[in-house]
Short mmCIF file of C-alpha atoms in Angstrom, two decimals:
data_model
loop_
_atom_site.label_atom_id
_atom_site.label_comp_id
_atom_site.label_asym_id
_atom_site.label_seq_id
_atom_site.Cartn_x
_atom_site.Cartn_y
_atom_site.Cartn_z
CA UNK A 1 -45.73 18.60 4.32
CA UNK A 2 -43.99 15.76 5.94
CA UNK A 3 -40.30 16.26 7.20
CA UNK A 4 -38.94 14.35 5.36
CA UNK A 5 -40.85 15.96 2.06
CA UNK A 6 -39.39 19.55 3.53
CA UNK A 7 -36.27 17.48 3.67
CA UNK A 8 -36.11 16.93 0.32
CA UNK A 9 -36.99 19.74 -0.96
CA UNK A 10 -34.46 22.27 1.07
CA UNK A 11 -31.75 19.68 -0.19
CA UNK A 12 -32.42 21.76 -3.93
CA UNK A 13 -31.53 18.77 -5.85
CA UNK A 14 -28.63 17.92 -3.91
CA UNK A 15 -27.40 14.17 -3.75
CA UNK A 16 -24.09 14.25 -2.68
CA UNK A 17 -24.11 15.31 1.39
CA UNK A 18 -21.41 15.80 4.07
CA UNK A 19 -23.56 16.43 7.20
CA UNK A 20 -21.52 18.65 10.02
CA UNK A 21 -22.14 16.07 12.83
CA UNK A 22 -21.28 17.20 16.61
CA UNK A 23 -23.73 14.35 17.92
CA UNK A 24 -25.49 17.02 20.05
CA UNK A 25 -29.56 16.82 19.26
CA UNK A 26 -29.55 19.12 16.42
CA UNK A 27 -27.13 17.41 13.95
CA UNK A 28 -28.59 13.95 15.46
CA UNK A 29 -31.88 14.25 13.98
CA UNK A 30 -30.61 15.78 10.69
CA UNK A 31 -28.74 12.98 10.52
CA UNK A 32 -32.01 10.64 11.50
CA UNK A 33 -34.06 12.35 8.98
CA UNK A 34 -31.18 12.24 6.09
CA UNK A 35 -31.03 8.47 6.73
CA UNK A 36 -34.48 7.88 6.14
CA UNK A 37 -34.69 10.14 3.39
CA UNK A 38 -31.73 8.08 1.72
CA UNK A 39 -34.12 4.73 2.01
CA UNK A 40 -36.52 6.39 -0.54
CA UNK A 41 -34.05 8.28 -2.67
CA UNK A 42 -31.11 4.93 -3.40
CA UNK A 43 -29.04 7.69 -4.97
CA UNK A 44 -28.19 9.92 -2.22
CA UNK A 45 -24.47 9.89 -0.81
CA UNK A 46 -24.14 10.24 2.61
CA UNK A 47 -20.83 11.32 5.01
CA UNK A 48 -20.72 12.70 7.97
CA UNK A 49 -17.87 14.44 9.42
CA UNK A 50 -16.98 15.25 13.35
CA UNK A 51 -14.86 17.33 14.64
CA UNK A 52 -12.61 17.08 18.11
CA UNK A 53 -11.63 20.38 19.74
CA UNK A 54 -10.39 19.21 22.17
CA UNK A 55 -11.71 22.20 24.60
CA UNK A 56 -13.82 19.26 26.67
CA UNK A 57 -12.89 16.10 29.07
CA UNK A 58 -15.34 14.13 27.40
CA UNK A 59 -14.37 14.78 23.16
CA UNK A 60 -12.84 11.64 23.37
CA UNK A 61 -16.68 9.72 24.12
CA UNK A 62 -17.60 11.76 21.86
CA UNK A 63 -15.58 10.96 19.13
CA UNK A 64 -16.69 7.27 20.21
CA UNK A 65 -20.91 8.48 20.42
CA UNK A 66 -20.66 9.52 16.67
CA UNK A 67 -18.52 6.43 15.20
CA UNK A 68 -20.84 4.29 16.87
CA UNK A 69 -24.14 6.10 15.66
CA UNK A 70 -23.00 6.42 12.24
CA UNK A 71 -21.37 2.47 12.12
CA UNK A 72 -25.18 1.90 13.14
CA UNK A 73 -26.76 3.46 10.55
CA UNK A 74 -24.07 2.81 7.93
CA UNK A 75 -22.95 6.26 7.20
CA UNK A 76 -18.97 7.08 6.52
CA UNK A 77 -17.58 8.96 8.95
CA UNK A 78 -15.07 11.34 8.93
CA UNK A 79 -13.08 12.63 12.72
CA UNK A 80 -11.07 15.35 12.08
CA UNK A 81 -8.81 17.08 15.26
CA UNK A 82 -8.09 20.13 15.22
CA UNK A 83 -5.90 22.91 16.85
CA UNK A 84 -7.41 25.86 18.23
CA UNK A 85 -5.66 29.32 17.60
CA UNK A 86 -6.96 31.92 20.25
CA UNK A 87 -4.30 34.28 19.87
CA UNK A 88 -6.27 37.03 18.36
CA UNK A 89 -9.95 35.86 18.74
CA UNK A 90 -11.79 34.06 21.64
CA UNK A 91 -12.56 30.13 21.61
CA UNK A 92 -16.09 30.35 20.05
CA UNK A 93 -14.39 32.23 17.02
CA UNK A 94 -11.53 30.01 16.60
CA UNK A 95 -13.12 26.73 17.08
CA UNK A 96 -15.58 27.80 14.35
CA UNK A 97 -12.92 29.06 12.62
CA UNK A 98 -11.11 26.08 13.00
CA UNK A 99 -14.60 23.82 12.32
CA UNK A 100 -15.03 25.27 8.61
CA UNK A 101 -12.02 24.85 7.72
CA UNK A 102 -11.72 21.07 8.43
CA UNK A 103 -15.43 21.00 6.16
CA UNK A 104 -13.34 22.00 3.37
CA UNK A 105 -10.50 20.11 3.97
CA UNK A 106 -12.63 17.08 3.51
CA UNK A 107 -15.29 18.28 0.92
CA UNK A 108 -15.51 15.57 -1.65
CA UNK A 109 -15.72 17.02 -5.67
CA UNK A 110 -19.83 18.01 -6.25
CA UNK A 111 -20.68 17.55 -2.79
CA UNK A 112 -22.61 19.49 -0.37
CA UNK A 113 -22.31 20.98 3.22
CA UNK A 114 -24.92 20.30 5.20
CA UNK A 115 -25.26 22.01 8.93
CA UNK A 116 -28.23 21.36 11.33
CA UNK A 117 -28.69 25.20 12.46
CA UNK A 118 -32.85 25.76 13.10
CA UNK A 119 -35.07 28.83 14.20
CA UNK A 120 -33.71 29.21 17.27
CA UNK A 121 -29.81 29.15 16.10
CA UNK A 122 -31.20 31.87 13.52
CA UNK A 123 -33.03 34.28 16.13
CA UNK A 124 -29.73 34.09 18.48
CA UNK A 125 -27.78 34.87 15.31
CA UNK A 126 -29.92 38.09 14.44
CA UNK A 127 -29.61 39.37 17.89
CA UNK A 128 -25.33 38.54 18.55
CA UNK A 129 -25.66 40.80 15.09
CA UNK A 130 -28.00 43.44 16.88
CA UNK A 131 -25.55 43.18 20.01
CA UNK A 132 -22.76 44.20 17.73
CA UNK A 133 -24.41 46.98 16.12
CA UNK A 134 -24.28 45.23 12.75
CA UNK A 135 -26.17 46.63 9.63
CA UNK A 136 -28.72 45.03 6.82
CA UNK A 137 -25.72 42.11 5.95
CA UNK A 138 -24.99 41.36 9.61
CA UNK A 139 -28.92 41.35 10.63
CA UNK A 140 -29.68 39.15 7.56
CA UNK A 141 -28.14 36.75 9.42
CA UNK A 142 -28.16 32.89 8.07
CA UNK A 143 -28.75 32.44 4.56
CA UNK A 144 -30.53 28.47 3.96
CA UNK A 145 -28.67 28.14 0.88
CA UNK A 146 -25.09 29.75 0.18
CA UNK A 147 -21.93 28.95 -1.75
CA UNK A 148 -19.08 28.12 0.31
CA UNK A 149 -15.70 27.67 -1.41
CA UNK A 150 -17.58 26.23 -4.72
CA UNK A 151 -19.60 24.02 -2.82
CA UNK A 152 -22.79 24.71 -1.65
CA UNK A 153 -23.80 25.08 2.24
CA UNK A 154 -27.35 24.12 3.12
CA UNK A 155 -29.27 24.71 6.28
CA UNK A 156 -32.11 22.78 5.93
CA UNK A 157 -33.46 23.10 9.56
CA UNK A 158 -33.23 26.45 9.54
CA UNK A 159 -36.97 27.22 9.90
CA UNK A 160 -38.10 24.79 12.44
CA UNK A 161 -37.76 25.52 16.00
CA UNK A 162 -35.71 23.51 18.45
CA UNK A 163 -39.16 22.21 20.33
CA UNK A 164 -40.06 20.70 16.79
CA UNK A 165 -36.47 18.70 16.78
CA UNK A 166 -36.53 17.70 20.57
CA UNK A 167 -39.75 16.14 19.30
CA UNK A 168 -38.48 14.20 16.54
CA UNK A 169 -35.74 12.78 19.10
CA UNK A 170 -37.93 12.07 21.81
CA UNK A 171 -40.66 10.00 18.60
CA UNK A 172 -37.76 8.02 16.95
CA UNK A 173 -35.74 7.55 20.40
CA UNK A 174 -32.67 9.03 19.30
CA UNK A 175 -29.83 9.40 21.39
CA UNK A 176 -27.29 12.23 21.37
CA UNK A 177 -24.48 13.89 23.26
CA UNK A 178 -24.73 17.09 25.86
CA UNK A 179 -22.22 19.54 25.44
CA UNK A 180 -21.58 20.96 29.25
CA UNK A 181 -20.13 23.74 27.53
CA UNK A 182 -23.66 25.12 26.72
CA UNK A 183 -24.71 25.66 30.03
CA UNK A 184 -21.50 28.03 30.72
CA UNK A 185 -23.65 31.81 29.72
CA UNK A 186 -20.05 33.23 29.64
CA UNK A 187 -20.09 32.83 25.74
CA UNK A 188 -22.58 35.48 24.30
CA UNK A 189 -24.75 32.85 22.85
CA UNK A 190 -25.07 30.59 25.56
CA UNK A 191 -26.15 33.58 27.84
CA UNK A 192 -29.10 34.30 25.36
CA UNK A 193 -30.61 31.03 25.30
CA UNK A 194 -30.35 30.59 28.86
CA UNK A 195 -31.26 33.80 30.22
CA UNK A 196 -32.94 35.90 27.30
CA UNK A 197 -34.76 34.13 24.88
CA UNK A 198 -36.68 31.95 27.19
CA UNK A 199 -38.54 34.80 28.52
CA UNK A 200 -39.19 36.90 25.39
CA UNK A 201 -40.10 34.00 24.20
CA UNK A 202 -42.77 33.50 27.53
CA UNK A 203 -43.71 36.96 26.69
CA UNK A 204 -43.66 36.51 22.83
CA UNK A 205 -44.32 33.25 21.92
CA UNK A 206 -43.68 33.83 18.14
CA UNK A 207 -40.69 36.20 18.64
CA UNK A 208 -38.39 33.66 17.24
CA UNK A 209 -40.27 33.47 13.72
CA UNK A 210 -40.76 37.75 13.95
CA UNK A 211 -37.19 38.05 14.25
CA UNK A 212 -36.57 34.81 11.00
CA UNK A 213 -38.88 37.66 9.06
CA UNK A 214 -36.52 40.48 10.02
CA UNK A 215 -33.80 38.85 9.00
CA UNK A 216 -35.03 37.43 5.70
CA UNK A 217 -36.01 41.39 4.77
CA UNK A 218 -32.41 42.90 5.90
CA UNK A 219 -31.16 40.03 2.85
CA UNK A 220 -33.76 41.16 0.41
CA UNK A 221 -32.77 44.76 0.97
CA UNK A 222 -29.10 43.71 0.92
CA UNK A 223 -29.76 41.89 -2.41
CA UNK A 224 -31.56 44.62 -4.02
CA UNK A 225 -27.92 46.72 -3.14
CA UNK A 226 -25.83 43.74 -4.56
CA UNK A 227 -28.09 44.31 -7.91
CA UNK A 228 -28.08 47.66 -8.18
CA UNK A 229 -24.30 47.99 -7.64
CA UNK A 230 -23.08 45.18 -9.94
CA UNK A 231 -22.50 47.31 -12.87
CA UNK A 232 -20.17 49.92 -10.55
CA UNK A 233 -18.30 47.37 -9.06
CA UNK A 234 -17.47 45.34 -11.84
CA UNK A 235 -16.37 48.18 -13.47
CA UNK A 236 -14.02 49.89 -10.33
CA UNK A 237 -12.72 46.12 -9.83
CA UNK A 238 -9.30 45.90 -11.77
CA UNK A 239 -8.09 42.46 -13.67
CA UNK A 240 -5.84 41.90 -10.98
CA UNK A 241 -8.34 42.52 -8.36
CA UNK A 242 -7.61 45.65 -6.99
CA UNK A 243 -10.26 48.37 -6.42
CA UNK A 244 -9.88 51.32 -8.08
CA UNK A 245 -10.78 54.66 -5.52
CA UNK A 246 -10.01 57.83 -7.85
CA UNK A 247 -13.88 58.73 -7.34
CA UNK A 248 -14.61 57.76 -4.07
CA UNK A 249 -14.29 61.20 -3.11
CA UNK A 250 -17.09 62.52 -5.10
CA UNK A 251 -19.35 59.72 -3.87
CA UNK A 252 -21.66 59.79 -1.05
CA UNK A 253 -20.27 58.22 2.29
CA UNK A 254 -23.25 55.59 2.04
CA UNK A 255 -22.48 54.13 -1.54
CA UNK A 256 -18.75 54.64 -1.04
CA UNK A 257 -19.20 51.92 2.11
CA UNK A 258 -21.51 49.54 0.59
CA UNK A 259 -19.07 49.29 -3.04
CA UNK A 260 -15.94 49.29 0.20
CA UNK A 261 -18.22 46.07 1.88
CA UNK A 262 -18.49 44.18 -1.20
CA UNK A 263 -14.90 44.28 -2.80
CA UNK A 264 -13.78 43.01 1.17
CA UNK A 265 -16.53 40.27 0.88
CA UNK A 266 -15.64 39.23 -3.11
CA UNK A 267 -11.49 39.33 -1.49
CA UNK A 268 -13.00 37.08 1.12
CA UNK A 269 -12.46 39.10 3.79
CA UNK A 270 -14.77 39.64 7.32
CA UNK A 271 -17.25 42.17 7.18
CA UNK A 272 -15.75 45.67 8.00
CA UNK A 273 -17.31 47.54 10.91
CA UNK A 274 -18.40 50.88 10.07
CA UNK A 275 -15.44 52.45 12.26
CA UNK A 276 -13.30 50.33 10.04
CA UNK A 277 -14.91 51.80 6.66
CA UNK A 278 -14.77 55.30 7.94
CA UNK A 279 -10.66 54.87 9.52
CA UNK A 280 -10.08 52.85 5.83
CA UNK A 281 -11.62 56.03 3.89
CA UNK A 282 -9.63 58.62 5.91
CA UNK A 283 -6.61 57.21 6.73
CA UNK A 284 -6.07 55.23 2.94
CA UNK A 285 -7.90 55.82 0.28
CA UNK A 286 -8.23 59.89 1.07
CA UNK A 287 -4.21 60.47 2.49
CA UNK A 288 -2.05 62.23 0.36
CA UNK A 289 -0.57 61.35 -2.97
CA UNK A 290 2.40 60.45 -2.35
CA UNK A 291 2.00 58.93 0.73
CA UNK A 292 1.72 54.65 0.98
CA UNK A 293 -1.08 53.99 3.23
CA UNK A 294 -2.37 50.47 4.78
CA UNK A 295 -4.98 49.68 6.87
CA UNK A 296 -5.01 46.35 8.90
CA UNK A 297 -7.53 43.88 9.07
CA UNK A 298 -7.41 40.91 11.26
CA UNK A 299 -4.85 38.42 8.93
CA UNK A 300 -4.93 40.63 6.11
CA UNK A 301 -4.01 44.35 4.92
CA UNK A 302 -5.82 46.97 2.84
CA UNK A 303 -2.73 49.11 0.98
CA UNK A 304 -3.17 51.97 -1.76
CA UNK A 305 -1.21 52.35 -4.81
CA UNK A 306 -1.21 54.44 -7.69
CA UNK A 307 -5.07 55.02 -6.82
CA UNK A 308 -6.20 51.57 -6.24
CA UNK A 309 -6.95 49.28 -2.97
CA UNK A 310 -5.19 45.90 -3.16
CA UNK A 311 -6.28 43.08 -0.34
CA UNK A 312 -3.44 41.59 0.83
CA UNK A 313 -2.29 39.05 3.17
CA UNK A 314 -0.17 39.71 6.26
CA UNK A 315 3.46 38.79 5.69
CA UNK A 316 6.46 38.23 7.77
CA UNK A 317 8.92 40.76 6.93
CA UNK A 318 12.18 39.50 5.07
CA UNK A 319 13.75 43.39 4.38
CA UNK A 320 16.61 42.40 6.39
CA UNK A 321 17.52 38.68 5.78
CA UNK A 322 20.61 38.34 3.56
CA UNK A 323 21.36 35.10 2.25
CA UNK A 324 24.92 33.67 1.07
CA UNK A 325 24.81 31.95 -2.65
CA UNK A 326 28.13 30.31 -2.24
CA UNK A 327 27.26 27.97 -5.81
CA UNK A 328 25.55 30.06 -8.26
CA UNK A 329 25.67 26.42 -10.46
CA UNK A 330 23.23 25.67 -7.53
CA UNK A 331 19.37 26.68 -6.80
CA UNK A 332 18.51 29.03 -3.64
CA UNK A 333 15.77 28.32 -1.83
CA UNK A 334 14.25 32.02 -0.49
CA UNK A 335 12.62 32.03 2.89
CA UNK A 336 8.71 32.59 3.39
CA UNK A 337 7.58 30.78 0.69
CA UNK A 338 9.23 33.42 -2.03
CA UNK A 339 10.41 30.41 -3.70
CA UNK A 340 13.61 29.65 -5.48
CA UNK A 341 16.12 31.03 -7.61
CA UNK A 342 17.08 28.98 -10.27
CA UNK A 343 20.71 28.71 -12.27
CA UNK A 344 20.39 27.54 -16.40
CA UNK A 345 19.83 28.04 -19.65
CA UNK A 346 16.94 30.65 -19.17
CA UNK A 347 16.29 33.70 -17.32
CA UNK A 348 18.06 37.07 -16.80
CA UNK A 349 21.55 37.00 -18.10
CA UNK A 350 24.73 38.04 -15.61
CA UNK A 351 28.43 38.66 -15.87
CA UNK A 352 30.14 35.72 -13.53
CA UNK A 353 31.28 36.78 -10.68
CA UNK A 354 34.75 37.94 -10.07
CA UNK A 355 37.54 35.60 -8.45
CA UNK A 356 36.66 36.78 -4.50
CA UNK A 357 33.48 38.30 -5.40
CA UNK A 358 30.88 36.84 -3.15
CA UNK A 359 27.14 36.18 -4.11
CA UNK A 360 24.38 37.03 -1.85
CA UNK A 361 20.77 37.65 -1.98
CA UNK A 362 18.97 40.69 0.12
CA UNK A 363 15.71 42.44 -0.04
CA UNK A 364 16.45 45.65 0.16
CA UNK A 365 18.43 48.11 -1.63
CA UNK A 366 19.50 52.07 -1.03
CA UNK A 367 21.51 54.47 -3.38
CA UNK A 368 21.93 54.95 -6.92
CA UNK A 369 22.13 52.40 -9.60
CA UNK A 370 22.55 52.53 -13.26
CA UNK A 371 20.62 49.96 -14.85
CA UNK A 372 20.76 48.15 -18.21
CA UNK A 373 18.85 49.68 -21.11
CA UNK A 374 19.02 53.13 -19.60
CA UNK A 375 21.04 56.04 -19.26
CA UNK A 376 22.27 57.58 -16.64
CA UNK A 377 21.65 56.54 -12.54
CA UNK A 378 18.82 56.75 -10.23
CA UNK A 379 17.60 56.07 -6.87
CA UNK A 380 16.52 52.97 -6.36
CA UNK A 381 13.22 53.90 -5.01
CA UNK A 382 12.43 55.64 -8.32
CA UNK A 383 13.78 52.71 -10.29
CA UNK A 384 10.84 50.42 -8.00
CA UNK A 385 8.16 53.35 -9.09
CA UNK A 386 9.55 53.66 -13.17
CA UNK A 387 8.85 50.00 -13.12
CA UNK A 388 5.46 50.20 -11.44
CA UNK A 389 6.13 48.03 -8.80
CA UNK A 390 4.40 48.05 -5.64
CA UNK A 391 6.03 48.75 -2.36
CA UNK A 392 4.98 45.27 -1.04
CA UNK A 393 6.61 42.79 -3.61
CA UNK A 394 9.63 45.32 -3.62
CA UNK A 395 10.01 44.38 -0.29
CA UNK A 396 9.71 40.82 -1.38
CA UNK A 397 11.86 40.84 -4.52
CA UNK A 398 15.17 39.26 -4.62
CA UNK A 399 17.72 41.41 -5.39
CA UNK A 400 21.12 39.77 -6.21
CA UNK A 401 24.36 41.16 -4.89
CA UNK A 402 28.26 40.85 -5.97
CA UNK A 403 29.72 42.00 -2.42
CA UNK A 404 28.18 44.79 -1.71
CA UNK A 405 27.17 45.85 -5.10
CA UNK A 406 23.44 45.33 -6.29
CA UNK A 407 23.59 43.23 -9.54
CA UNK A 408 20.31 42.38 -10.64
CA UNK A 409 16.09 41.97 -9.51
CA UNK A 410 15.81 38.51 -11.42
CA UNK A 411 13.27 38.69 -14.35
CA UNK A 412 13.03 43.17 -13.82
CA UNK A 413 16.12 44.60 -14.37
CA UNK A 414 20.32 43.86 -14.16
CA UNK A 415 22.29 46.79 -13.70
CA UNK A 416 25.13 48.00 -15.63
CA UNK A 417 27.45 46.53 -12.80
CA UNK A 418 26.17 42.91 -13.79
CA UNK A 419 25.96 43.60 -17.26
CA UNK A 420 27.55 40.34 -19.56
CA UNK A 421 27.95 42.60 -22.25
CA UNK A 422 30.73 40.33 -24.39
CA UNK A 423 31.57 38.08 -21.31
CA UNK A 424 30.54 34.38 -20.83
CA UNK A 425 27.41 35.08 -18.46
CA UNK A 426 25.17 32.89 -16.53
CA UNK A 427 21.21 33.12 -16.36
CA UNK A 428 19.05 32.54 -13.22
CA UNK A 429 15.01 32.70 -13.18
CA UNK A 430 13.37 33.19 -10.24
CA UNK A 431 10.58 30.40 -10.04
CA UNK A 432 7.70 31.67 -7.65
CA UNK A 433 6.08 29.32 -4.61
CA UNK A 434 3.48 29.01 -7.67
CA UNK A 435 5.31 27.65 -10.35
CA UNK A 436 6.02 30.51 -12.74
CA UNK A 437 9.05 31.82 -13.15
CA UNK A 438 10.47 35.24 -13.44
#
């Protein structure tokens, strides 16, 4: 089969293609091949999308390189510059990071991500995973055809070894970009395909396809668990998300993980190291009853409540911000995207406040309170549980205040101190970052 027939084919129908283009060998003679493929199929779409780092002295030429290869072979191009966050992972995680999230940024309706990984990219893959101690998942490495945020992500390289692309170049006399940076073996995978993989590759010439076949097994064994654990997922997985736990105690510590790995990758969270899945067992889902574990996990949080696991992101804490209202006939804008809270003719009704009665807004409350619709006062923490309301959008919840009196959680409760009853009252809704109010 020709390239450009294998071409075709790993494309699965697609016509609508935004190649990843760095302008380095790889993604040049992806992007040679999809040109030539596009003069026999008229109704393929073509973009191509670069992106500046910034991490070398010569990103700039780069940037030019691309524009001027692409304006060549008339193909839209996209430069997109990004900035690098390296406060909690190294440069190689946060560029990619960083990378993928410009690709969706700029992914057109129907179209398709294309990235020029081959054999070679997939054998140092299998063995960063092997390095890391990953299991079946990790080791399965790079799939040639996955979804990625509703579009689809296609690899179609991903079987032919660099040699075979170097030889494409060198026929068609392509020219492309050299990233210094790959020479530096202080990243992980620069130091295996300068130092490692040459020589087990001298000793086993075919060591790069042996290890493909690995791979491709560790993702048929991890379908076959994705099958056969459909039906108990879908049926632990609450409407809201959450995963309910109550019987993770009577499972086995091997099924309890792989149903734990799945609900983090359908939240679309990081795979969970097995340390991770053992700490997230003990210290949350198997703590006492009363207690209100979490578990952190890079950006995000794994909390327990009322015998479910909810993923959640990381938040800035607001507990003690308190906020002056000096015009209730005004809106409030709440900090950290908690939205606003909105005077008018709908929403939970108050008793005006007093002449010298000042209006505030706080996030957290202590004491008793008495509150409308039933008798007799409680704490306010057991107000929060009657309700079934979790401890983390308590600790988000507006609560509004007439001095130093708690009056009402907009759109849960009003207590008997900000009751209308036969007075002229005012309402206020509070309208989420979302759209829908409260």
């Amino acid at each position: 089969m020709s390239a450009l027939a294998h071409l075709e084919q790993q494309l699965a129908g697609q016509r609508q293609c935004l190649l990843a283009y760095s302008g380095g060998l790889d993604s040049t003679v992806l992007l040679h091949q999809l040109v030539q493929l596009r003069q026999r199929l008229p109704d393929l779409q073509l973009r191509a999308i670069h992106i500046h780092h910034g991490l070398s002295p010569s990103a700039d030429s780069w940037v030019a390189h691309c524009q001027q290869q692409c304006a060549a072979w008339q193909v839209p191009l996209v430069v997109d510059y990004v900035q690098l966050d390296t406060h909690e992972k190294g440069v190689e995680a946060a560029a990619r990071e960083a990378r993928y999230a410009a690709f969706r940024r700029h992914l057109l309706t129907a179209e398709s991500l294309i990235t020029a990984q081959h054999l070679d990219d997939q054998c140092e893959t299998f063995l960063l995973a092997l390095k890391r101690g990953s299991g079946p998942a990790g080791l399965a490495a790079m799939p040639q055809i996955t979804d990625f945020d509703g579009h689809l992500l296609v690899r179609p390289l991903l079987t032919q070894p660099r040699q075979q692309l170097e030889q494409w170049a060198q026929e068609h006399a392509l020219r492309w970009i050299e990233d210094e940076s790959n020479q530096d073996t202080r990243y992980d995978r620069n130091f295996l395909r300068q130092r490692i993989l040459p020589q087990m590759t001298a000793r086993w010439p075919h060591f790069a396809e042996a290890s493909a076949r690995s791979a491709a097994l560790c993702a048929e064994q991890e379908n076959l668990i994705d099958e056969l654990l459909a039906e108990s997922l879908t049926q632990l997985i609450q409407p809201d998300g959450s995963l309910c736990v109550a019987t993770f105690p009577g499972m086995s510590e091997a099924r309890r993980s792989a149903l734990l790995r799945r609900w983090v990758a359908a939240c679309g969270g990081n795979m969970p190291s097995r340390d991770a899945l053992q700490r997230l067992y003990r210290e949350v889902i198997a703590s006492r009853e009363d207690a209100a574990p979490r578990l952190r996990l890079g950006a995000f949080e794994i909390r327990r409540y009322r015998g479910a696991l909810y993923w959640l992101a990381l938040q800035p804490p607001v507990r003690q911000l308190i906020l002056a209202w000096p015009d209730i006939r005004q809106p409030l804008d709440l900090p950290e995207s908690l939205g606003q809270l909105i005077p008018g003719s709908q929403g939970t009704v108050l008793r005006l406040p007093e002449k010298g009665e000042s209006v505030s807004v706080r996030f957290q409350a202590q004491g008793h309170i008495q509150i409308v619709g039933r008798a007799g006062s409680r704490p306010v923490k057991k107000i929060w549980q009657e309700l079934a309301i979790p401890p983390w959008q308590r600790e988000r919840t507006p609560l509004i205040f007439y001095g130093e009196q708690l009056v009402a959680a907009p759109g849960i409760f009003v207590t008997r101190f900000g009751e209308a009853k036969n007075q002229v009252g005012w309402h206020v809704s509070w309208r989420h970052h979302n759209g829908e109010r409260q």
